[in-house]
Amino acid sequence: MLDPAILRPSGAILGTQLGLAAEIESEAVPVTGLDPTILDLLVRLDLSPDRQARATHLCSELNLSAAHMSRTIDRAESDGLIERRTDPTDRRARIVTLTPAGDDVLGRFAPALHGVLRRVVHDVLTPQEIDVLVGLLERIRSACDASTVQPAHHEESSHA
């Protein structure tokens, strides 16, 4: 039998993630006209060192299968939002970088995303509560990362 006390934290985390994703998808994503997974890719690149990353790193960051990541990169590249370059440290590997068109999309997306996050997070919690929340979630994430059982990569988007 399932123990509700044990499930309560994961239910709260999952419910919050789904609710936040729904808010972002209904309010921020439409200003771009793009698929949420492509926006996730652009956001991850924007937050990466030098605004570039290997596709394998992006798979891990976005929790996508290699096939889904490849299709997402292909679509973003065909839309002119990113480009692939040969990694100078490993000629077999490819580096994904933002283009000026990708920057333009982020320029439209960021204000809408920030508006959602202000309304549902920053207007609800104090800065100190946000610090505590982030610290607690990072501890949980670290415990998951340290686990011998790694989550399977799936085809769903994590929504910026």
Coordinates of C-alpha atoms in Angstrom, one line a residue:
M1 CA 0.0 0.0 0.0
L2 CA 1.3 3.5 -0.8
D3 CA 2.1 5.7 2.1
P4 CA 0.7 9.2 1.6
A5 CA 3.2 10.8 3.9
I6 CA 6.1 9.4 1.9
L7 CA 4.4 10.5 -1.4
R8 CA 3.5 14.0 -0.3
P9 CA 6.8 15.8 -1.1
S10 CA 7.1 14.2 -4.6
G11 CA 3.4 15.1 -5.3
A12 CA 4.0 18.7 -4.3
I13 CA 7.1 18.9 -6.5
L14 CA 5.5 17.3 -9.4
G15 CA 2.3 19.3 -9.1
T16 CA 4.3 22.5 -8.9
Q17 CA 6.4 21.6 -11.9
L18 CA 3.3 20.7 -14.0
G19 CA 1.5 23.9 -12.9
L20 CA 4.5 26.1 -13.6
A21 CA 5.0 24.4 -17.0
A22 CA 1.3 25.0 -17.8
E23 CA 1.6 28.7 -16.9
I24 CA 4.7 29.1 -19.0
E25 CA 3.2 27.2 -21.9
S26 CA 0.0 29.2 -21.9
E27 CA 1.5 32.7 -21.3
A28 CA 5.1 32.8 -22.4
V29 CA 5.5 30.2 -25.2
P30 CA 2.8 31.7 -27.5
V31 CA 4.8 35.0 -28.0
T32 CA 7.4 33.0 -29.9
G33 CA 5.2 30.7 -32.0
L34 CA 7.7 27.9 -31.3
D35 CA 7.6 24.4 -29.8
P36 CA 8.3 24.5 -26.1
T37 CA 11.1 21.9 -26.5
I38 CA 12.9 24.3 -28.9
L39 CA 12.5 27.1 -26.4
D40 CA 14.0 24.8 -23.7
L41 CA 17.0 24.2 -26.0
L42 CA 17.5 28.0 -26.6
V43 CA 17.2 28.7 -22.8
R44 CA 19.7 26.0 -21.9
L45 CA 22.2 27.4 -24.5
D46 CA 21.7 30.9 -23.3
L47 CA 22.5 29.7 -19.7
S48 CA 25.5 27.6 -20.8
P49 CA 29.1 28.8 -20.6
D50 CA 29.9 30.8 -23.7
R51 CA 26.2 30.2 -24.8
Q52 CA 27.2 26.9 -26.4
A53 CA 27.1 23.2 -25.4
R54 CA 27.6 19.7 -26.8
A55 CA 24.4 17.9 -27.9
T56 CA 25.1 15.1 -25.3
H57 CA 25.2 17.7 -22.5
L58 CA 21.9 19.2 -23.8
C59 CA 20.3 15.7 -23.8
S60 CA 21.1 15.4 -20.1
E61 CA 20.1 19.0 -19.2
L62 CA 16.7 18.6 -21.0
N63 CA 16.2 15.0 -20.1
L64 CA 15.6 14.0 -23.7
S65 CA 16.6 10.9 -25.6
A66 CA 19.4 11.3 -28.1
A67 CA 17.0 10.8 -31.0
H68 CA 14.6 13.5 -29.7
M69 CA 17.4 15.9 -29.0
S70 CA 18.7 15.3 -32.5
R71 CA 15.3 16.1 -34.0
T72 CA 15.0 19.2 -31.9
I73 CA 18.4 20.4 -32.9
D74 CA 17.6 19.7 -36.5
R75 CA 14.3 21.8 -36.3
A76 CA 16.0 24.6 -34.5
E77 CA 18.9 24.6 -37.0
S78 CA 16.5 24.6 -40.0
D79 CA 14.7 27.6 -38.4
G80 CA 18.1 29.4 -38.2
L81 CA 17.9 29.6 -34.3
I82 CA 21.1 27.6 -33.6
E83 CA 24.0 26.2 -35.5
R84 CA 26.2 23.2 -35.1
R85 CA 30.0 23.5 -35.2
T86 CA 32.8 21.0 -34.9
D87 CA 34.2 20.9 -31.4
P88 CA 37.8 22.1 -31.7
T89 CA 38.8 19.7 -28.8
D90 CA 37.2 16.7 -30.4
R91 CA 36.5 16.7 -34.2
R92 CA 34.0 13.9 -33.8
A93 CA 31.8 16.0 -31.5
R94 CA 29.5 18.9 -32.4
I95 CA 29.0 22.1 -30.5
V96 CA 25.5 23.8 -30.6
T97 CA 25.5 27.6 -30.5
L98 CA 22.8 30.3 -30.6
T99 CA 22.5 32.4 -33.7
P100 CA 21.3 36.0 -33.8
A101 CA 17.8 34.7 -34.7
G102 CA 17.9 32.5 -31.6
D103 CA 18.8 35.6 -29.6
D104 CA 15.8 37.5 -31.1
V105 CA 13.5 34.7 -30.0
L106 CA 14.9 34.8 -26.5
G107 CA 14.5 38.5 -26.5
R108 CA 10.7 38.0 -27.1
F109 CA 10.4 35.1 -24.8
A110 CA 12.4 36.4 -21.7
P111 CA 10.0 39.2 -20.7
A112 CA 6.9 36.9 -20.9
L113 CA 8.8 34.1 -19.0
H114 CA 10.0 36.6 -16.4
G115 CA 6.4 37.9 -16.0
V116 CA 5.1 34.3 -15.2
L117 CA 8.0 33.6 -12.8
R118 CA 7.5 36.9 -11.0
R119 CA 3.7 36.3 -10.6
V120 CA 3.8 32.7 -9.5
V121 CA 7.2 32.6 -7.6
H122 CA 8.6 36.0 -6.7
D123 CA 5.3 37.6 -5.8
V124 CA 4.4 34.6 -3.6
L125 CA 7.7 33.9 -1.8
T126 CA 10.2 36.2 -0.1
P127 CA 13.8 36.2 -1.4
Q128 CA 14.8 34.2 1.7
E129 CA 12.1 31.6 1.0
I130 CA 13.3 31.3 -2.6
D131 CA 16.8 30.7 -1.3
V132 CA 15.6 28.0 1.0
L133 CA 13.4 26.4 -1.7
V134 CA 16.2 26.4 -4.2
G135 CA 18.6 24.9 -1.6
L136 CA 16.2 22.2 -0.7
L137 CA 15.5 21.3 -4.3
E138 CA 19.2 21.3 -5.1
R139 CA 19.8 18.8 -2.2
I140 CA 17.0 16.5 -3.6
R141 CA 18.5 16.8 -7.2
S142 CA 21.9 15.9 -5.8
A143 CA 20.5 12.9 -4.1
C144 CA 18.9 11.8 -7.4
D145 CA 22.2 12.5 -9.3
A146 CA 24.1 10.4 -6.8
S147 CA 21.6 7.5 -6.9
T148 CA 22.7 4.4 -8.7
V149 CA 19.4 4.3 -10.4
Q150 CA 19.4 7.1 -13.0
P151 CA 16.1 8.3 -14.5
A152 CA 15.4 7.1 -18.1
H153 CA 15.5 9.9 -20.7
H154 CA 12.1 10.5 -22.1
E155 CA 10.5 12.4 -24.9
E156 CA 8.8 15.1 -22.8
S157 CA 9.9 18.6 -22.5
S158 CA 11.1 20.1 -19.2
H159 CA 9.8 23.6 -20.1
A160 CA 12.3 26.3 -19.4

